[in-house]
Amino acid sequence: EAQVTQNPRYLITVTGKKLTVTCSQNMNHEYMSWYRQDPGLGLRQIYYSMNVEVTDKGDVPEGYKVSRKEKRNFPLILESPSPNQTSLYFCASRPVGQVGEQYFGPGTRLTVT
Amino acid sequence: AQSVTQLDSQVPVFEEAPVELRCNYSSSVSVYLFWYVQYPNQGLQLLLKYLSGSTLVKGINGFEAEFNKSQTSFHLRKPSVHISDTAEYFCAVIEAAGNKLTFGGGTRVLVKP
């Protein structure tokens, strides 16, 4: 089954404790992206990657890191999480030639206390 | 840079009644437009998209949307809603030559029996 998977689905952590949210897709998509969803703000892009070893900042990159060492994986790293990073996070992917339509993972709900 | 405004944050509607969700966008160049739906505790899935051609586009689950270039709008409609249409709906835009998908703030639809 074609899908985007994220782990973990739920995470409660404390301020300053480094964490990684994994994202993997099995559709051989070049483009991958991370979003955060906050009430009333919709989805805002954190980082995106056009292909392996090619990443760029989205609208809200502060406090986040990403890497793209393999085509299928695009982990999101929070080196020192803070309470304002409490949010619902989505990973998405698409083929580079397919404009706009993205395939979303199920989401990761992160709470930083 | 493009932006998207969804004019209603919440829309309560009775079962079998029609619903319209409003979306306006701003961009100085040609754009592609999308509506995504997010059911409770799930990721986003594509409802419909406008890339070119007919300004009336039909999507899944009986939804349709009309692209109005002069009014920079892309309103979503369904003539008769079901309880299962209870969800949050997101309008999104991408510039024709761009890589960034920008989302509106979302509209929560609550269908009442």
mmCIF file of C-alpha atoms in Angstrom:
data_model
loop_
_atom_site.group_PDB
_atom_site.id
_atom_site.type_symbol
_atom_site.label_atom_id
_atom_site.label_comp_id
_atom_site.label_asym_id
_atom_site.label_seq_id
_atom_site.Cartn_x
_atom_site.Cartn_y
_atom_site.Cartn_z
ATOM 1 C CA GLU A 1 0.000 0.000 0.000
ATOM 2 C CA ALA A 2 1.303 3.435 -0.997
ATOM 3 C CA GLN A 3 1.670 5.498 2.127
ATOM 4 C CA VAL A 4 3.527 8.015 4.231
ATOM 5 C CA THR A 5 4.270 6.829 7.752
ATOM 6 C CA GLN A 6 5.279 8.854 10.773
ATOM 7 C CA ASN A 7 6.586 7.786 14.151
ATOM 8 C CA PRO A 8 5.741 8.299 16.869
ATOM 9 C CA ARG A 9 2.094 9.279 16.529
ATOM 10 C CA TYR A 10 2.007 10.829 19.976
ATOM 11 C CA LEU A 11 4.848 12.211 22.039
ATOM 12 C CA ILE A 12 5.012 14.057 25.336
ATOM 13 C CA THR A 13 8.412 15.399 26.249
ATOM 14 C CA VAL A 14 10.106 18.060 28.360
ATOM 15 C CA THR A 15 11.783 21.283 27.371
ATOM 16 C CA GLY A 16 15.290 20.805 26.036
ATOM 17 C CA LYS A 17 15.216 17.055 25.461
ATOM 18 C CA LYS A 18 16.233 16.338 21.881
ATOM 19 C CA LEU A 19 13.785 14.343 19.819
ATOM 20 C CA THR A 20 13.352 13.033 16.288
ATOM 21 C CA VAL A 21 10.122 12.385 14.419
ATOM 22 C CA THR A 22 10.607 9.971 11.570
ATOM 23 C CA CYS A 23 8.873 10.119 8.199
ATOM 24 C CA SER A 24 9.049 7.479 5.513
ATOM 25 C CA GLN A 25 7.325 7.096 2.146
ATOM 26 C CA ASN A 26 7.218 4.075 -0.154
ATOM 27 C CA MET A 27 6.184 5.848 -3.355
ATOM 28 C CA ASN A 28 9.661 6.854 -4.575
ATOM 29 C CA HIS A 29 8.705 10.524 -4.347
ATOM 30 C CA GLU A 30 11.439 13.097 -4.755
ATOM 31 C CA TYR A 31 9.698 15.881 -2.840
ATOM 32 C CA MET A 32 9.073 15.656 0.902
ATOM 33 C CA SER A 33 7.929 18.270 3.359
ATOM 34 C CA TRP A 34 7.152 18.896 7.021
ATOM 35 C CA TYR A 35 4.261 21.007 8.267
ATOM 36 C CA ARG A 36 2.947 22.009 11.634
ATOM 37 C CA GLN A 37 -0.756 22.520 12.208
ATOM 38 C CA ASP A 38 -2.008 24.960 14.800
ATOM 39 C CA PRO A 39 -5.633 26.021 15.419
ATOM 40 C CA GLY A 40 -6.677 28.866 13.161
ATOM 41 C CA LEU A 41 -3.337 28.944 11.363
ATOM 42 C CA GLY A 42 -3.800 25.991 9.057
ATOM 43 C CA LEU A 43 -0.663 24.144 8.026
ATOM 44 C CA ARG A 44 2.625 25.983 7.892
ATOM 45 C CA GLN A 45 5.638 24.559 6.155
ATOM 46 C CA ILE A 46 8.719 23.944 8.279
ATOM 47 C CA TYR A 47 11.201 22.455 5.806
ATOM 48 C CA TYR A 48 11.052 20.762 2.460
ATOM 49 C CA SER A 49 13.348 18.630 0.328
ATOM 50 C CA MET A 50 13.391 18.392 -3.443
ATOM 51 C CA ASN A 51 15.572 15.276 -3.422
ATOM 52 C CA VAL A 52 18.338 13.483 -1.532
ATOM 53 C CA GLU A 53 20.735 15.925 0.138
ATOM 54 C CA VAL A 54 18.626 18.909 -1.046
ATOM 55 C CA THR A 55 16.684 20.669 1.706
ATOM 56 C CA ASP A 56 15.372 24.179 2.193
ATOM 57 C CA LYS A 57 13.549 26.268 4.774
ATOM 58 C CA GLY A 58 9.830 26.768 4.727
ATOM 59 C CA ASP A 59 7.909 29.463 6.582
ATOM 60 C CA VAL A 60 8.657 28.427 10.165
ATOM 61 C CA PRO A 61 12.045 26.660 10.300
ATOM 62 C CA GLU A 62 13.327 28.100 13.594
ATOM 63 C CA GLY A 63 14.027 25.408 16.168
ATOM 64 C CA TYR A 64 13.917 22.544 13.669
ATOM 65 C CA LYS A 65 16.412 20.569 11.614
ATOM 66 C CA VAL A 66 15.957 18.017 8.854
ATOM 67 C CA SER A 67 18.095 15.660 6.842
ATOM 68 C CA ARG A 68 17.551 13.732 3.610
ATOM 69 C CA LYS A 69 20.158 11.029 3.299
ATOM 70 C CA GLU A 70 17.827 8.554 1.620
ATOM 71 C CA LYS A 71 15.004 9.188 -0.794
ATOM 72 C CA ARG A 72 12.360 7.501 1.338
ATOM 73 C CA ASN A 73 13.173 9.101 4.712
ATOM 74 C CA PHE A 74 12.898 12.680 5.929
ATOM 75 C CA PRO A 75 13.289 12.948 9.715
ATOM 76 C CA LEU A 76 12.407 16.084 11.656
ATOM 77 C CA ILE A 77 14.758 16.910 14.509
ATOM 78 C CA LEU A 78 14.066 19.176 17.455
ATOM 79 C CA GLU A 79 17.434 19.743 19.110
ATOM 80 C CA SER A 80 16.041 21.612 22.117
ATOM 81 C CA PRO A 81 12.239 21.540 22.111
ATOM 82 C CA SER A 82 10.305 24.365 23.697
ATOM 83 C CA PRO A 83 6.620 24.616 24.687
ATOM 84 C CA ASN A 84 5.849 26.761 21.623
ATOM 85 C CA GLN A 85 6.669 23.735 19.480
ATOM 86 C CA THR A 86 3.690 21.884 20.932
ATOM 87 C CA SER A 87 1.705 21.157 17.801
ATOM 88 C CA LEU A 88 0.436 18.580 15.332
ATOM 89 C CA TYR A 89 3.077 17.711 12.751
ATOM 90 C CA PHE A 90 2.524 16.293 9.294
ATOM 91 C CA CYS A 91 4.945 14.877 6.792
ATOM 92 C CA ALA A 92 4.000 14.876 3.124
ATOM 93 C CA SER A 93 5.466 13.741 -0.176
ATOM 94 C CA ARG A 94 4.838 14.003 -3.897
ATOM 95 C CA PRO A 95 6.613 13.420 -7.194
ATOM 96 C CA VAL A 96 8.479 16.544 -8.304
ATOM 97 C CA GLY A 97 6.481 16.766 -11.528
ATOM 98 C CA GLN A 98 3.093 16.563 -9.783
ATOM 99 C CA VAL A 99 2.230 20.102 -8.831
ATOM 100 C CA GLY A 100 0.616 20.744 -5.490
ATOM 101 C CA GLU A 101 -1.070 17.443 -4.708
ATOM 102 C CA GLN A 102 0.692 15.941 -1.756
ATOM 103 C CA TYR A 103 0.285 12.683 0.153
ATOM 104 C CA PHE A 104 0.135 13.194 3.880
ATOM 105 C CA GLY A 105 1.146 11.047 6.797
ATOM 106 C CA PRO A 106 -1.228 10.475 9.728
ATOM 107 C CA GLY A 107 0.349 13.153 11.908
ATOM 108 C CA THR A 108 2.392 13.312 15.101
ATOM 109 C CA ARG A 109 0.950 15.107 18.084
ATOM 110 C CA LEU A 110 3.796 16.590 20.102
ATOM 111 C CA THR A 111 3.450 18.114 23.555
ATOM 112 C CA VAL A 112 6.428 19.884 25.113
ATOM 113 C CA THR A 113 6.081 20.674 28.825
ATOM 114 C CA ALA B 1 4.158 35.556 -2.182
ATOM 115 C CA GLN B 2 0.781 33.873 -2.213
ATOM 116 C CA SER B 3 -1.690 33.794 0.666
ATOM 117 C CA VAL B 4 -5.006 32.088 1.353
ATOM 118 C CA THR B 5 -7.930 33.253 3.461
ATOM 119 C CA GLN B 6 -10.748 31.001 4.539
ATOM 120 C CA LEU B 7 -13.489 33.314 5.643
ATOM 121 C CA ASP B 8 -15.290 30.988 8.035
ATOM 122 C CA SER B 9 -13.516 29.171 10.829
ATOM 123 C CA GLN B 10 -16.584 27.061 11.664
ATOM 124 C CA VAL B 11 -19.690 26.137 9.722
ATOM 125 C CA PRO B 12 -22.501 24.255 11.442
ATOM 126 C CA VAL B 13 -24.964 22.693 9.008
ATOM 127 C CA PHE B 14 -27.863 20.267 9.207
ATOM 128 C CA GLU B 15 -27.725 16.910 7.504
ATOM 129 C CA GLU B 16 -28.974 16.998 3.884
ATOM 130 C CA ALA B 17 -28.614 20.795 3.728
ATOM 131 C CA PRO B 18 -26.198 22.451 1.277
ATOM 132 C CA VAL B 19 -22.897 23.887 2.399
ATOM 133 C CA GLU B 20 -20.464 26.403 0.935
ATOM 134 C CA LEU B 21 -16.981 26.997 2.254
ATOM 135 C CA ARG B 22 -15.358 30.199 1.136
ATOM 136 C CA CYS B 23 -11.745 30.583 0.055
ATOM 137 C CA ASN B 24 -9.988 33.651 -1.317
ATOM 138 C CA TYR B 25 -6.384 33.783 -2.396
ATOM 139 C CA SER B 26 -3.836 36.427 -3.225
ATOM 140 C CA SER B 27 -1.066 36.039 -5.778
ATOM 141 C CA SER B 28 0.561 38.122 -8.478
ATOM 142 C CA VAL B 29 1.034 35.151 -10.802
ATOM 143 C CA SER B 30 -0.935 32.180 -12.054
ATOM 144 C CA VAL B 31 -1.825 29.660 -9.392
ATOM 145 C CA TYR B 32 -3.134 26.160 -8.901
ATOM 146 C CA LEU B 33 -5.777 25.627 -6.226
ATOM 147 C CA PHE B 34 -6.698 22.719 -3.987
ATOM 148 C CA TRP B 35 -9.142 21.669 -1.311
ATOM 149 C CA TYR B 36 -8.042 19.129 1.255
ATOM 150 C CA VAL B 37 -10.160 17.422 3.927
ATOM 151 C CA GLN B 38 -9.020 16.263 7.335
ATOM 152 C CA TYR B 39 -11.285 13.812 9.131
ATOM 153 C CA PRO B 40 -10.918 13.568 12.914
ATOM 154 C CA ASN B 41 -7.554 12.159 13.961
ATOM 155 C CA GLN B 42 -6.406 11.650 10.396
ATOM 156 C CA GLY B 43 -4.043 13.255 7.918
ATOM 157 C CA LEU B 44 -5.150 15.382 4.992
ATOM 158 C CA GLN B 45 -6.494 13.974 1.769
ATOM 159 C CA LEU B 46 -7.148 15.716 -1.495
ATOM 160 C CA LEU B 47 -10.781 16.563 -2.284
ATOM 161 C CA LEU B 48 -10.260 18.321 -5.608
ATOM 162 C CA LYS B 49 -7.895 20.528 -7.541
ATOM 163 C CA TYR B 50 -7.913 23.217 -10.207
ATOM 164 C CA LEU B 51 -4.933 23.316 -12.545
ATOM 165 C CA SER B 52 -6.436 24.669 -15.770
ATOM 166 C CA GLY B 53 -9.445 24.338 -18.055
ATOM 167 C CA SER B 54 -13.019 24.323 -16.810
ATOM 168 C CA THR B 55 -13.463 26.569 -13.814
ATOM 169 C CA LEU B 56 -15.939 24.167 -12.214
ATOM 170 C CA VAL B 57 -14.148 21.182 -10.802
ATOM 171 C CA LYS B 58 -15.675 18.108 -9.243
ATOM 172 C CA GLY B 59 -14.060 16.109 -6.513
ATOM 173 C CA ILE B 60 -14.677 13.115 -4.348
ATOM 174 C CA ASN B 61 -17.695 12.603 -2.103
ATOM 175 C CA GLY B 62 -19.944 14.924 -4.138
ATOM 176 C CA PHE B 63 -17.940 18.107 -3.567
ATOM 177 C CA GLU B 64 -17.302 20.696 -6.242
ATOM 178 C CA ALA B 65 -15.535 24.034 -6.401
ATOM 179 C CA GLU B 66 -15.525 26.961 -8.767
ATOM 180 C CA PHE B 67 -12.452 28.963 -9.680
ATOM 181 C CA ASN B 68 -13.201 32.660 -10.138
ATOM 182 C CA LYS B 69 -10.122 34.475 -11.336
ATOM 183 C CA SER B 70 -11.623 37.969 -11.205
ATOM 184 C CA GLN B 71 -12.682 37.507 -7.596
ATOM 185 C CA THR B 72 -9.623 35.404 -6.716
ATOM 186 C CA SER B 73 -11.884 32.842 -5.102
ATOM 187 C CA PHE B 74 -12.194 29.074 -5.035
ATOM 188 C CA HIS B 75 -15.307 28.284 -3.007
ATOM 189 C CA LEU B 76 -16.199 24.696 -2.146
ATOM 190 C CA ARG B 77 -19.781 23.443 -2.271
ATOM 191 C CA LYS B 78 -21.818 20.354 -1.624
ATOM 192 C CA PRO B 79 -25.565 20.287 -2.328
ATOM 193 C CA SER B 80 -26.462 17.854 0.454
ATOM 194 C CA VAL B 81 -24.159 16.983 3.330
ATOM 195 C CA HIS B 82 -23.968 13.823 5.397
ATOM 196 C CA ILE B 83 -22.912 13.287 8.973
ATOM 197 C CA SER B 84 -19.721 11.745 7.592
ATOM 198 C CA ASP B 85 -18.759 15.108 6.065
ATOM 199 C CA THR B 86 -17.951 16.406 9.539
ATOM 200 C CA ALA B 87 -14.295 17.362 9.165
ATOM 201 C CA GLU B 88 -11.927 20.264 8.744
ATOM 202 C CA TYR B 89 -11.441 21.584 5.231
ATOM 203 C CA PHE B 90 -8.375 23.384 3.980
ATOM 204 C CA CYS B 91 -7.984 25.502 0.887
ATOM 205 C CA ALA B 92 -4.449 25.635 -0.547
ATOM 206 C CA VAL B 93 -2.660 27.449 -3.350
ATOM 207 C CA ILE B 94 0.618 27.031 -5.176
ATOM 208 C CA GLU B 95 2.103 29.336 -7.753
ATOM 209 C CA ALA B 96 2.284 27.700 -11.161
ATOM 210 C CA ALA B 97 6.076 27.845 -11.237
ATOM 211 C CA GLY B 98 6.564 27.399 -7.516
ATOM 212 C CA ASN B 99 7.241 24.643 -5.018
ATOM 213 C CA LYS B 100 5.476 25.928 -1.943
ATOM 214 C CA LEU B 101 1.916 24.947 -1.101
ATOM 215 C CA THR B 102 0.281 27.571 1.120
ATOM 216 C CA PHE B 103 -2.724 26.610 3.231
ATOM 217 C CA GLY B 104 -5.598 28.624 4.585
ATOM 218 C CA GLY B 105 -6.518 28.532 8.261
ATOM 219 C CA GLY B 106 -9.126 25.819 7.809
ATOM 220 C CA THR B 107 -12.911 25.609 8.173
ATOM 221 C CA ARG B 108 -14.471 23.169 10.587
ATOM 222 C CA VAL B 109 -17.730 21.719 9.310
ATOM 223 C CA LEU B 110 -20.031 20.178 11.869
ATOM 224 C CA VAL B 111 -22.968 18.322 10.372
ATOM 225 C CA LYS B 112 -25.892 17.994 12.745
ATOM 226 C CA PRO B 113 -28.647 15.379 12.460
#
